[in-house]
Coordinates of C-alpha atoms and ligand atoms in Angstrom, one line a residue:
M39 CA 0.1 -0.2 0.1
R40 CA 2.7 2.2 1.2
D41 CA 4.8 1.8 -2.0
S42 CA 1.8 2.3 -4.6
V43 CA 1.3 5.5 -2.5
R44 CA 4.6 6.2 -2.7
H45 CA 5.2 5.1 -6.4
S46 CA 2.2 7.4 -7.9
R47 CA 3.4 10.5 -5.5
A48 CA 6.6 9.5 -7.7
V49 CA 4.9 9.9 -11.2
M50 CA 2.9 13.1 -10.1
L51 CA 5.9 14.5 -9.2
S52 CA 7.7 13.2 -12.4
A53 CA 5.2 15.0 -14.3
L54 CA 5.9 18.0 -12.5
L55 CA 9.2 18.0 -13.5
V56 CA 8.5 17.1 -17.0
F57 CA 6.3 20.4 -16.7
A58 CA 9.0 22.2 -15.9
A59 CA 11.6 20.7 -18.0
C60 CA 9.2 21.6 -20.8
R61 CA 8.7 25.6 -19.5
P62 CA 10.2 27.9 -21.8
Q63 CA 13.7 28.7 -21.0
P64 CA 13.3 32.1 -18.7
S65 CA 15.2 34.8 -20.9
P66 CA 18.3 36.6 -19.4
A67 CA 17.0 39.0 -17.0
P68 CA 15.5 40.8 -15.7
A69 CA 12.7 40.1 -18.3
P70 CA 8.9 39.9 -17.1
S71 CA 7.7 36.7 -17.1
N72 CA 5.0 35.8 -19.3
R73 CA 4.1 32.5 -17.6
P74 CA 0.5 31.6 -16.6
T75 CA 1.3 32.3 -13.1
A76 CA -2.1 30.9 -11.1
I77 CA -1.7 27.7 -13.0
V78 CA 2.1 27.1 -12.3
E79 CA 1.0 28.4 -8.7
A80 CA -1.1 25.9 -8.3
R81 CA 0.8 23.0 -9.5
D82 CA 3.9 24.4 -7.2
A83 CA 1.1 24.4 -4.5
T84 CA 0.6 20.1 -5.2
R85 CA 4.0 19.5 -5.4
V86 CA 5.1 21.1 -2.1
A87 CA 2.3 19.5 -0.4
M88 CA 3.0 16.0 -1.9
A89 CA 6.9 16.6 -1.6
A90 CA 6.4 17.8 1.6
A91 CA 4.7 14.4 2.8
N92 CA 7.5 12.7 1.6
A93 CA 9.8 13.6 4.4
A94 CA 9.3 12.2 7.8
F95 CA 11.9 13.6 10.6
P96 CA 12.5 11.4 14.0
S97 CA 11.2 13.6 16.9
G98 CA 14.2 15.1 18.7
W99 CA 15.7 16.0 15.4
R100 CA 16.8 19.7 15.2
F101 CA 14.6 20.9 11.8
Q102 CA 11.0 20.6 11.2
V103 CA 9.9 19.1 7.9
G104 CA 8.4 21.9 5.2
A105 CA 10.8 25.0 5.8
P106 CA 10.9 27.2 2.7
A107 CA 13.2 27.6 0.4
T108 CA 14.3 30.7 -1.4
Q109 CA 12.6 30.7 -4.8
A110 CA 13.8 33.0 -7.6
E111 CA 13.1 32.9 -11.5
H112 CA 16.1 33.9 -13.1
G113 CA 19.3 33.0 -11.7
M114 CA 20.6 31.7 -7.9
V115 CA 23.5 31.5 -6.1
V116 CA 23.9 29.8 -2.8
S117 CA 27.3 29.8 -0.7
N118 CA 28.4 29.6 3.1
S119 CA 28.9 33.4 3.0
R120 CA 25.5 36.2 2.0
L121 CA 27.9 38.4 1.0
A122 CA 29.5 36.0 -1.3
S123 CA 26.4 34.9 -2.9
E124 CA 25.5 38.8 -3.1
A125 CA 28.4 39.3 -5.0
G126 CA 27.5 36.5 -7.4
I127 CA 24.0 37.8 -8.2
E128 CA 25.3 41.3 -8.4
I129 CA 27.2 39.7 -11.6
L130 CA 24.6 38.0 -13.0
K131 CA 22.4 41.0 -13.0
A132 CA 24.9 42.8 -14.6
G133 CA 24.5 40.4 -17.3
G134 CA 27.2 37.8 -16.8
N135 CA 26.8 34.0 -16.9
A136 CA 26.9 31.4 -14.2
V137 CA 30.6 30.8 -14.5
D138 CA 31.3 35.0 -14.2
A139 CA 28.8 34.8 -11.0
A140 CA 31.0 31.5 -9.8
V141 CA 34.2 33.2 -10.1
A142 CA 32.7 36.3 -8.8
T143 CA 31.4 34.3 -5.8
G144 CA 34.4 32.5 -5.5
F145 CA 37.1 35.5 -5.1
A146 CA 34.5 37.1 -2.4
L147 CA 34.7 34.2 -0.6
A148 CA 38.3 34.6 0.1
V149 CA 37.5 38.0 1.3
T150 CA 34.0 36.9 3.8
H151 CA 34.8 33.4 4.5
P152 CA 38.5 33.2 5.4
T153 CA 38.2 29.7 6.9
A154 CA 37.7 28.1 3.9
G155 CA 37.1 30.7 1.1
N156 CA 40.7 31.3 -0.1
I157 CA 43.1 32.1 -3.1
G158 CA 46.2 30.1 -1.2
G159 CA 44.4 26.8 -1.9
G160 CA 42.9 24.9 -4.5
G161 CA 39.3 23.5 -5.8
F162 CA 37.1 21.7 -8.3
M163 CA 34.9 23.5 -10.4
N164 CA 32.0 21.4 -13.0
I165 CA 30.2 23.4 -15.4
R166 CA 27.3 22.3 -17.8
M167 CA 26.1 25.2 -20.3
A168 CA 23.0 25.1 -21.4
D169 CA 23.3 24.1 -24.5
G170 CA 24.9 20.8 -22.9
R171 CA 28.4 21.2 -23.1
S172 CA 29.9 19.8 -19.7
M173 CA 33.4 20.2 -18.6
T174 CA 35.2 19.6 -15.1
L175 CA 38.4 21.9 -13.9
D176 CA 40.8 20.5 -11.6
Y177 CA 42.7 23.2 -9.5
R178 CA 43.8 21.2 -6.4
E179 CA 47.1 22.1 -5.4
T180 CA 50.5 20.0 -6.1
A181 CA 53.1 19.0 -4.1
P182 CA 56.3 20.9 -4.5
L183 CA 59.0 20.0 -6.4
A184 CA 61.1 19.2 -2.9
A185 CA 58.6 17.2 -1.1
M186 CA 59.5 13.1 -0.5
R187 CA 57.2 10.6 0.1
D188 CA 58.2 10.6 3.6
M189 CA 58.5 14.2 4.6
Y190 CA 55.9 14.2 7.5
V191 CA 57.3 11.2 9.0
G192 CA 59.4 11.5 12.0
A193 CA 62.9 10.0 13.4
N194 CA 60.5 7.6 15.6
G195 CA 58.8 6.6 12.6
K196 CA 55.7 8.6 13.6
L197 CA 53.5 10.8 11.6
T198 CA 54.3 14.7 13.1
N199 CA 51.9 17.2 12.6
K200 CA 53.7 19.0 9.6
S201 CA 51.4 18.2 6.8
T202 CA 48.5 20.1 9.3
V203 CA 50.3 23.2 10.6
G204 CA 52.5 25.5 9.4
H205 CA 55.0 26.3 6.5
L206 CA 55.5 22.5 5.4
A207 CA 52.1 21.8 5.4
S208 CA 51.2 23.8 2.3
G209 CA 50.2 22.1 -1.6
V210 CA 51.1 24.6 -4.7
P211 CA 48.0 27.1 -4.6
G212 CA 45.8 26.5 -7.7
S213 CA 42.6 28.8 -7.0
V214 CA 43.9 32.0 -8.5
A215 CA 44.9 30.1 -11.6
G216 CA 41.6 27.9 -11.8
M217 CA 39.1 30.5 -11.1
S218 CA 41.2 32.6 -14.4
E219 CA 41.0 29.6 -16.4
A220 CA 37.3 29.2 -16.2
L221 CA 36.6 32.8 -16.7
K222 CA 38.8 32.8 -19.8
K223 CA 36.9 29.7 -21.4
Y224 CA 33.4 29.7 -20.2
G225 CA 32.9 33.6 -18.9
T226 CA 32.1 36.6 -20.3
M227 CA 33.2 39.0 -18.3
T228 CA 36.9 40.2 -17.5
L229 CA 38.8 39.6 -14.4
A230 CA 38.3 42.9 -13.1
Q231 CA 34.6 43.2 -13.7
V232 CA 34.3 39.9 -11.7
M233 CA 36.5 40.6 -9.3
A234 CA 35.2 44.2 -8.2
P235 CA 32.6 43.1 -5.5
A236 CA 35.4 41.0 -4.2
I237 CA 37.4 44.2 -4.2
R238 CA 34.9 46.4 -2.5
L239 CA 34.3 44.1 0.5
A240 CA 38.1 43.7 0.9
E241 CA 38.5 47.6 0.5
Q242 CA 35.5 49.0 2.1
G243 CA 35.3 46.2 4.3
F244 CA 32.2 44.1 5.5
M245 CA 30.4 44.0 9.0
V246 CA 31.5 41.2 10.8
D247 CA 28.5 39.1 12.4
S248 CA 29.0 36.7 15.0
Q249 CA 29.1 34.1 13.3
F250 CA 32.0 35.5 11.5
S251 CA 33.2 36.1 15.0
R252 CA 32.8 33.0 16.3
G253 CA 34.8 31.0 13.3
I254 CA 37.7 33.3 14.1
E255 CA 37.9 32.5 17.8
G256 CA 37.1 29.0 16.8
G257 CA 40.4 29.0 14.7
R258 CA 42.2 30.9 17.3
R259 CA 44.9 27.7 17.4
A260 CA 45.4 28.0 13.9
I261 CA 45.7 31.6 13.3
T262 CA 47.3 33.1 16.5
P263 CA 51.0 31.4 15.9
F264 CA 51.3 33.4 12.3
Q265 CA 50.9 36.7 10.9
G266 CA 47.4 36.6 10.3
K267 CA 46.8 37.3 14.5
A268 CA 47.1 41.1 14.1
L269 CA 44.5 41.4 11.5
F270 CA 41.5 38.7 13.1
F271 CA 42.8 39.1 16.6
P272 CA 43.3 42.6 17.8
G273 CA 44.5 43.2 21.3
D274 CA 44.1 39.5 21.6
S275 CA 40.6 39.0 21.1
A276 CA 38.7 38.0 17.8
V277 CA 37.2 40.8 15.7
K278 CA 33.9 41.5 17.6
P279 CA 30.5 41.5 16.1
G280 CA 29.8 44.7 14.4
T281 CA 33.3 45.8 13.5
R282 CA 34.0 46.3 9.9
L283 CA 36.6 44.2 8.7
V284 CA 38.9 46.0 6.1
Q285 CA 41.6 43.7 4.4
D286 CA 43.8 46.1 2.7
D287 CA 46.7 43.3 1.8
L288 CA 44.2 41.4 0.2
A289 CA 42.4 44.3 -1.6
R290 CA 45.6 45.0 -2.9
T291 CA 46.5 41.6 -3.5
L292 CA 42.8 41.3 -5.3
K293 CA 43.6 44.5 -7.5
L294 CA 47.1 43.1 -8.9
I295 CA 45.3 39.9 -10.0
A296 CA 42.2 41.4 -11.3
A297 CA 44.9 44.1 -13.3
Q298 CA 47.5 42.0 -14.1
G299 CA 45.8 38.2 -14.1
P300 CA 46.9 35.1 -12.7
K301 CA 50.7 36.3 -13.7
A302 CA 50.4 38.5 -10.7
F303 CA 50.1 35.6 -8.3
Y304 CA 52.7 32.8 -9.9
E305 CA 55.1 35.1 -11.1
G306 CA 54.6 38.5 -9.9
S307 CA 54.9 40.2 -6.5
I308 CA 52.4 38.2 -4.8
A309 CA 54.8 35.1 -5.5
D310 CA 57.4 37.1 -4.3
S311 CA 55.5 37.4 -1.0
L312 CA 54.4 34.1 -0.6
V313 CA 58.0 32.4 -1.2
A314 CA 59.4 34.9 1.2
E315 CA 57.0 33.7 3.8
E316 CA 57.9 30.0 3.0
Q317 CA 61.7 30.7 3.2
R318 CA 61.2 32.3 6.8
G319 CA 59.2 29.4 8.2
G320 CA 61.0 26.5 6.6
G321 CA 58.0 26.1 3.9
I322 CA 59.3 24.6 0.4
I323 CA 57.5 26.2 -2.2
T324 CA 59.5 28.0 -4.7
K325 CA 59.1 30.3 -7.5
E326 CA 59.6 27.6 -9.8
D327 CA 56.7 25.7 -8.0
L328 CA 54.2 28.6 -8.6
R329 CA 55.7 29.2 -12.4
R330 CA 54.7 25.6 -13.1
Y331 CA 51.4 25.2 -11.5
K332 CA 48.3 24.5 -14.2
P333 CA 44.9 23.6 -13.5
E334 CA 43.4 20.4 -15.5
W335 CA 40.8 20.2 -17.6
R336 CA 38.8 16.8 -17.1
T337 CA 35.9 14.8 -18.5
P338 CA 33.2 14.5 -16.0
I339 CA 32.6 11.3 -14.7
K340 CA 29.0 10.6 -15.9
A341 CA 26.8 8.5 -13.2
T342 CA 23.3 7.1 -14.0
Y343 CA 20.7 6.3 -11.2
R344 CA 17.3 5.1 -12.3
G345 CA 16.5 7.6 -15.3
Y346 CA 18.7 10.6 -13.9
T347 CA 22.5 11.6 -15.1
L348 CA 25.0 12.7 -12.7
L349 CA 27.8 14.4 -13.8
A350 CA 30.8 14.4 -11.3
M351 CA 34.3 15.1 -10.0
P352 CA 37.0 12.4 -11.5
P353 CA 40.5 12.1 -10.3
S354 CA 42.5 13.8 -8.6
S355 CA 39.1 13.8 -7.0
S356 CA 37.5 10.4 -5.4
G357 CA 34.1 12.3 -5.2
G358 CA 32.6 11.4 -8.9
I359 CA 33.7 7.5 -8.7
T360 CA 32.8 6.8 -4.8
M361 CA 29.4 8.7 -5.7
T362 CA 28.9 6.4 -8.4
E363 CA 29.9 3.4 -7.1
T364 CA 27.8 3.8 -4.3
L365 CA 24.3 4.8 -6.4
N366 CA 25.3 2.0 -8.8
I367 CA 25.3 -0.7 -5.8
L368 CA 22.0 1.0 -4.4
E369 CA 20.3 0.9 -7.9
N370 CA 20.3 -2.9 -7.6
F371 CA 17.9 -2.5 -4.8
A372 CA 15.7 0.1 -5.9
P373 CA 13.3 1.1 -5.1
L374 CA 15.2 1.9 -2.0
P375 CA 13.6 1.5 1.5
P376 CA 12.1 4.8 3.0
A377 CA 14.6 7.1 4.3
G378 CA 15.0 7.1 8.1
S379 CA 14.2 3.5 8.0
V380 CA 16.5 0.3 9.4
K381 CA 16.9 -0.9 6.0
Y382 CA 17.8 2.4 4.3
A383 CA 20.9 3.2 6.5
H384 CA 22.2 -0.7 6.3
L385 CA 21.8 -0.3 2.7
L386 CA 23.5 3.2 2.4
A387 CA 26.3 1.9 5.4
E388 CA 27.3 -1.3 3.1
S389 CA 27.1 0.5 -0.1
Y390 CA 29.4 3.2 1.3
R391 CA 31.8 0.7 2.9
R392 CA 32.6 -0.9 -0.5
A393 CA 33.2 2.5 -2.3
F394 CA 35.1 3.8 0.0
M395 CA 37.0 0.6 0.6
D396 CA 38.2 1.1 -3.6
R397 CA 38.6 4.6 -3.1
N398 CA 41.0 4.5 -0.1
T399 CA 43.4 1.7 -2.1
K400 CA 43.0 2.5 -6.0
L401 CA 42.5 6.1 -6.7
G402 CA 44.9 9.1 -6.8
D403 CA 46.5 11.6 -9.1
P404 CA 46.1 10.6 -12.7
A405 CA 49.3 11.8 -13.8
F406 CA 50.9 9.6 -11.2
V407 CA 48.4 6.5 -10.8
K408 CA 46.2 4.3 -13.0
N409 CA 42.6 5.0 -11.8
P410 CA 40.9 1.9 -12.4
L411 CA 37.4 4.0 -13.7
N412 CA 35.8 2.3 -16.2
A413 CA 35.9 -0.8 -13.5
L414 CA 35.1 1.0 -10.7
T415 CA 32.2 2.4 -12.2
S416 CA 30.6 0.0 -14.5
K417 CA 27.0 -1.5 -13.6
S418 CA 28.3 -4.9 -13.7
Y419 CA 30.8 -4.6 -11.1
A420 CA 28.4 -3.0 -8.7
K421 CA 26.2 -6.3 -9.1
V422 CA 28.9 -8.0 -8.0
L423 CA 29.5 -5.9 -4.9
A424 CA 25.9 -5.7 -4.5
A425 CA 25.2 -9.4 -4.0
Q426 CA 27.5 -9.5 -1.6
I427 CA 25.7 -7.7 0.8
D428 CA 23.5 -9.4 3.5
L429 CA 20.3 -7.7 3.9
N430 CA 20.4 -8.6 7.7
H431 CA 23.8 -8.2 8.8
A432 CA 26.3 -5.8 9.0
S433 CA 29.9 -6.7 7.0
K434 CA 33.1 -6.0 8.8
T435 CA 36.7 -3.3 8.0
P436 CA 39.6 -3.7 10.4
A437 CA 38.6 -0.7 12.8
F438 CA 41.0 2.4 13.1
D439 CA 40.6 5.0 15.7
T440 CA 39.8 8.6 14.0
K441 CA 41.1 12.2 14.9
A442 CA 38.7 15.1 14.8
E443 CA 40.0 18.4 14.3
G444 CA 38.3 21.7 13.1
M445 CA 37.8 21.4 9.3
E446 CA 36.2 23.7 6.8
T447 CA 35.8 23.6 3.0
T448 CA 32.8 25.7 1.1
H449 CA 31.2 24.5 -1.7
Y450 CA 28.7 26.7 -3.9
S451 CA 26.3 26.3 -6.1
V452 CA 25.4 28.8 -9.0
V453 CA 22.6 28.8 -12.1
D454 CA 22.1 31.5 -14.2
A455 CA 18.5 32.5 -16.3
M456 CA 20.2 30.3 -19.4
G457 CA 20.2 27.4 -17.4
D458 CA 24.0 27.3 -17.1
A459 CA 25.4 25.9 -14.0
V460 CA 28.3 25.9 -12.1
A461 CA 29.0 23.3 -9.0
T462 CA 32.4 24.3 -7.2
T463 CA 34.0 23.3 -4.0
T464 CA 36.9 24.9 -2.7
T465 CA 39.4 24.6 0.6
L466 CA 41.9 25.3 2.5
N467 CA 41.4 22.0 3.9
G468 CA 41.5 22.7 7.9
G469 CA 39.9 25.5 9.1
Y470 CA 42.0 28.4 8.0
G471 CA 44.4 25.9 6.3
S472 CA 48.0 25.6 7.8
G473 CA 47.4 28.9 9.6
V474 CA 50.3 30.4 8.2
W475 CA 49.1 34.1 6.7
V476 CA 51.3 35.4 3.8
R477 CA 52.6 38.8 5.1
G478 CA 51.7 41.4 2.1
G479 CA 49.5 39.1 0.8
G480 CA 46.8 39.5 3.2
F481 CA 45.7 35.6 2.4
F482 CA 45.9 32.1 4.4
M483 CA 47.8 29.4 2.8
N484 CA 46.5 25.6 2.6
N485 CA 47.4 22.4 4.8
E486 CA 46.5 20.4 1.8
M487 CA 49.2 18.0 1.8
D488 CA 47.5 16.3 4.9
D489 CA 45.3 14.9 2.1
F490 CA 47.6 12.5 0.8
A491 CA 48.8 9.3 2.7
A492 CA 51.5 11.1 4.3
Q493 CA 52.1 7.3 5.8
P494 CA 50.0 5.0 4.0
G495 CA 47.9 2.9 6.3
T496 CA 48.0 5.9 8.8
P497 CA 44.9 7.6 9.4
N498 CA 45.2 11.3 8.3
M499 CA 43.0 14.2 9.9
F500 CA 39.6 12.8 8.5
G501 CA 40.3 9.2 9.8
L502 CA 41.2 8.1 6.3
V503 CA 43.2 5.3 6.0
Q504 CA 44.9 5.5 2.7
G505 CA 47.4 3.3 0.2
E506 CA 50.1 3.6 -2.0
A507 CA 47.9 5.4 -4.6
N508 CA 48.0 8.7 -2.9
S509 CA 51.4 8.8 -1.8
I510 CA 53.2 11.6 -1.5
R511 CA 55.5 12.8 -4.9
P512 CA 56.6 15.7 -6.3
G513 CA 54.0 17.6 -8.3
K514 CA 51.4 15.5 -7.6
R515 CA 48.0 16.2 -6.8
M516 CA 46.6 14.9 -3.2
L517 CA 43.6 12.8 -3.4
S518 CA 40.3 14.9 -2.7
A519 CA 36.7 13.8 -1.6
M520 CA 35.4 17.4 -3.1
D521 CA 32.2 16.4 -5.4
P522 CA 30.7 19.3 -6.9
T523 CA 28.0 17.7 -8.5
I524 CA 25.3 18.9 -11.5
V525 CA 22.1 16.4 -11.8
L526 CA 20.1 16.0 -14.9
D527 CA 16.6 14.6 -14.7
P528 CA 15.6 12.0 -17.4
Q529 CA 15.0 14.2 -20.3
G530 CA 18.8 15.6 -19.8
K531 CA 17.7 19.0 -18.6
L532 CA 19.4 20.5 -15.9
L533 CA 17.3 19.4 -12.4
M534 CA 20.1 20.2 -9.2
V535 CA 23.5 21.2 -8.5
T536 CA 24.9 20.9 -5.4
G537 CA 28.3 19.6 -3.7
A538 CA 29.3 19.7 -0.3
A539 CA 32.2 20.6 2.7
G540 CA 33.2 18.2 5.1
G541 CA 36.0 15.5 4.2
P542 CA 35.1 12.1 3.5
T543 CA 31.3 13.1 4.2
I544 CA 31.3 15.2 1.4
I545 CA 30.7 12.1 -0.6
T546 CA 28.0 10.4 1.8
A547 CA 26.1 13.6 2.3
T548 CA 25.7 14.9 -1.4
T549 CA 24.9 11.8 -2.1
E550 CA 22.0 11.3 0.5
V551 CA 21.0 15.2 -0.7
I552 CA 20.4 14.0 -4.4
L553 CA 18.7 10.4 -3.2
D554 CA 16.4 12.2 -1.1
V555 CA 15.4 14.6 -4.1
I556 CA 15.3 12.0 -7.0
E557 CA 14.6 8.6 -5.1
H558 CA 12.6 9.6 -2.1
H559 CA 10.7 12.4 -3.8
M560 CA 11.6 15.4 -1.2
M561 CA 11.3 19.0 -1.7
L562 CA 15.2 20.5 -1.5
A563 CA 14.7 22.2 1.8
D564 CA 13.6 19.1 3.6
A565 CA 16.1 17.2 1.5
M566 CA 18.8 19.4 3.3
R567 CA 17.2 19.0 6.6
A568 CA 17.0 15.4 6.4
P569 CA 19.0 13.4 9.2
R570 CA 22.5 12.3 7.7
L571 CA 24.8 9.4 7.8
H572 CA 28.2 8.7 6.8
H573 CA 30.7 4.9 6.5
Q574 CA 34.4 5.6 4.9
S575 CA 34.9 1.5 5.2
L576 CA 37.7 2.9 7.9
P577 CA 36.8 3.4 10.7
D578 CA 34.3 0.5 10.5
T579 CA 31.8 2.9 12.3
L580 CA 28.4 4.2 11.0
R581 CA 28.0 7.7 11.8
Y582 CA 24.8 9.6 12.4
E583 CA 23.9 13.1 13.4
A584 CA 23.0 13.2 17.4
N585 CA 19.2 12.6 17.2
G586 CA 19.2 11.8 13.6
M587 CA 18.0 8.4 14.7
S588 CA 15.8 6.8 17.0
A589 CA 17.0 4.8 19.8
A590 CA 15.2 2.1 18.0
T591 CA 16.7 2.3 14.9
V592 CA 20.0 2.8 16.2
D593 CA 19.3 -0.9 18.8
S594 CA 18.2 -2.6 15.2
L595 CA 21.2 -1.4 13.2
R596 CA 23.5 -2.5 16.6
A597 CA 21.9 -5.9 16.5
M598 CA 22.8 -6.3 12.6
G599 CA 26.4 -5.8 13.7
H600 CA 27.1 -2.6 12.8
A601 CA 29.3 -0.3 15.3
V602 CA 27.1 3.2 15.3
A603 CA 28.4 6.1 16.5
P604 CA 26.4 9.5 16.7
N605 CA 28.1 12.7 15.3
R606 CA 28.0 15.8 17.7
G607 CA 28.1 18.3 15.1
G608 CA 26.7 17.9 11.9
L609 CA 27.8 15.8 9.1
A610 CA 28.9 18.0 6.2
N611 CA 28.1 21.1 4.6
V612 CA 26.1 21.2 1.9
N613 CA 24.4 24.1 -0.6
S614 CA 22.3 23.2 -3.3
I615 CA 20.0 24.3 -6.1
L616 CA 16.9 22.6 -7.5
R617 CA 15.2 23.6 -10.6
V618 CA 11.4 23.9 -9.8
P619 CA 8.2 24.9 -11.9
G620 CA 8.9 28.6 -12.4
G621 CA 12.3 28.8 -11.6
W622 CA 14.6 27.9 -8.5
H623 CA 14.5 26.7 -5.2
G624 CA 18.1 27.4 -3.8
V625 CA 18.8 26.2 0.2
N626 CA 22.3 27.1 1.8
E627 CA 23.0 24.6 4.5
P628 CA 20.8 24.7 7.5
R629 CA 23.8 23.4 10.1
S630 CA 25.5 26.1 9.4
A631 CA 25.7 30.3 7.9
G632 CA 25.2 31.2 4.5
G633 CA 22.8 32.6 1.9
A634 CA 20.8 31.7 -1.0
V635 CA 20.2 34.6 -2.8
G636 CA 18.5 34.8 -6.1
Y637 CA 16.8 37.3 -8.3
Ligands
DON747 O1 39.5 17.3 -0.2 C1 39.6 17.3 0.3 O2 38.7 15.9 0.3 C2 39.6 18.0 1.8 N1 40.8 18.8 1.7 C3 38.3 18.5 1.6 C4 38.3 18.9 3.4 C5 36.9 19.2 3.9 O3 35.9 19.1 3.5 C6 37.2 20.3 5.2 N2 36.0 20.3 5.7 N3 35.2 20.5 6.2

């Protein structure tokens, strides 16, 4: 009975999504709408009621079903900083496309969200133009030329903390090269135009709010040993809410990039400041490392799930392969048990476990490692793995302890009025990266070297236990979990733009939000609020968000043999957009701060 109700809802929803897909593309902004408003509103209302009925959260869960999304007709930007989302919208309204807006948002995040927004880190961009062209850009950091396989192993054979803290922890930054390259190839505006909002925010300052201030206080341990202390901890306290934060050095740096292009960063005076900073603190990044840095265009991983197509990130990120492998396994059990059920949690855990086992041992930078991409993403391989799953009992992987540390990355999603879409994830790795702040440059450096298997077999800061495929080599990109993803509906039309921060939980949270929409037929706002689960094979523990599963569900999973543990904080940080009749829904992560801004 329940299944048939779910099925008929699914059919109705699909019909409405087809309606959405068939609606005329909105013309570039700000065009008056000629949609038959009453009909659209009636259909919206039906769909909202229908989809809201598909979400049910356990009692005691921090969120309620039925929360609103930001709705807009033309374009949408969703990021972890409202000011940065507004920067993107400013560019869309000025006639820019989604790539222009994404680059504007990326540079603005470097000013307003310095825990993860950056020019001293790297990232991945997934672009799909409305005409169907689809590509990804890898601007992941690389290991410096002087890096060595065992550079973080101490004389006693134990891993040191140098891959996470201080000057040795940084890979060669890719963000400036990556954002400039994306703009050059697929944008319509100049760097100076799209960087104008970021430069304004750095030069004129912005009002610090309590969230920003708390974030800086949370980064005290990372920031205060280095030169960023003077700016972010005046008089030794974190910048206070209500203060206008002006960043003169960063403004100068951004203006140089806007005027001279990425050369200013990789060969000019910014490179000089960066290398001088490295030399002062025993770092190894040289002018040669910077001069050689190149972002790489790559073909997206194309997954299919029950008629939907997912365009996702290929190596040097593991995100696309691991998500595809998971979905391929799950497809063998479709239609899946209801969200929140014991059976669903078990299937997710067992699928993640298998996909992460491959991820942690077989993947690495394609310039150095042959990734078995076709094998791992094939439906026939998934069938074999699915057949190994016992529906009543958990399987086992050897246990390791995990270390938890403050960590930050940031994902943003952008669509424009033409239907171009950009999903971008960027990071310094840990919150405020290595803590090192480039004097004169005004920005933090990443601690991305920790994403390598610094000692294969020993867990990294995310508890990931990885093998030789991801060991350190000069010039190599460290394996990432970042997974900016674009979902197309069964008619091939753009449906969803999403992605997350949160180390390995990026993959699981992104997968779950997508499944909640396309499999469980939830509204985006509910899908984003639904309790999340995580399993990464090692440690062999199914993590859930505290109060996100009932005690009875936890007991049942334990009885099946799962080690189950609550996560005190939330799992991952997702920012998503969904196409809906009449436009877009945008939802920023309800577990943290940010802004979904549309027009
Ligand atoms: O590339 C990766 O997988 C990590 N450097 C991502 C770090 C991250 O998401 C930290 N999070 N909140």
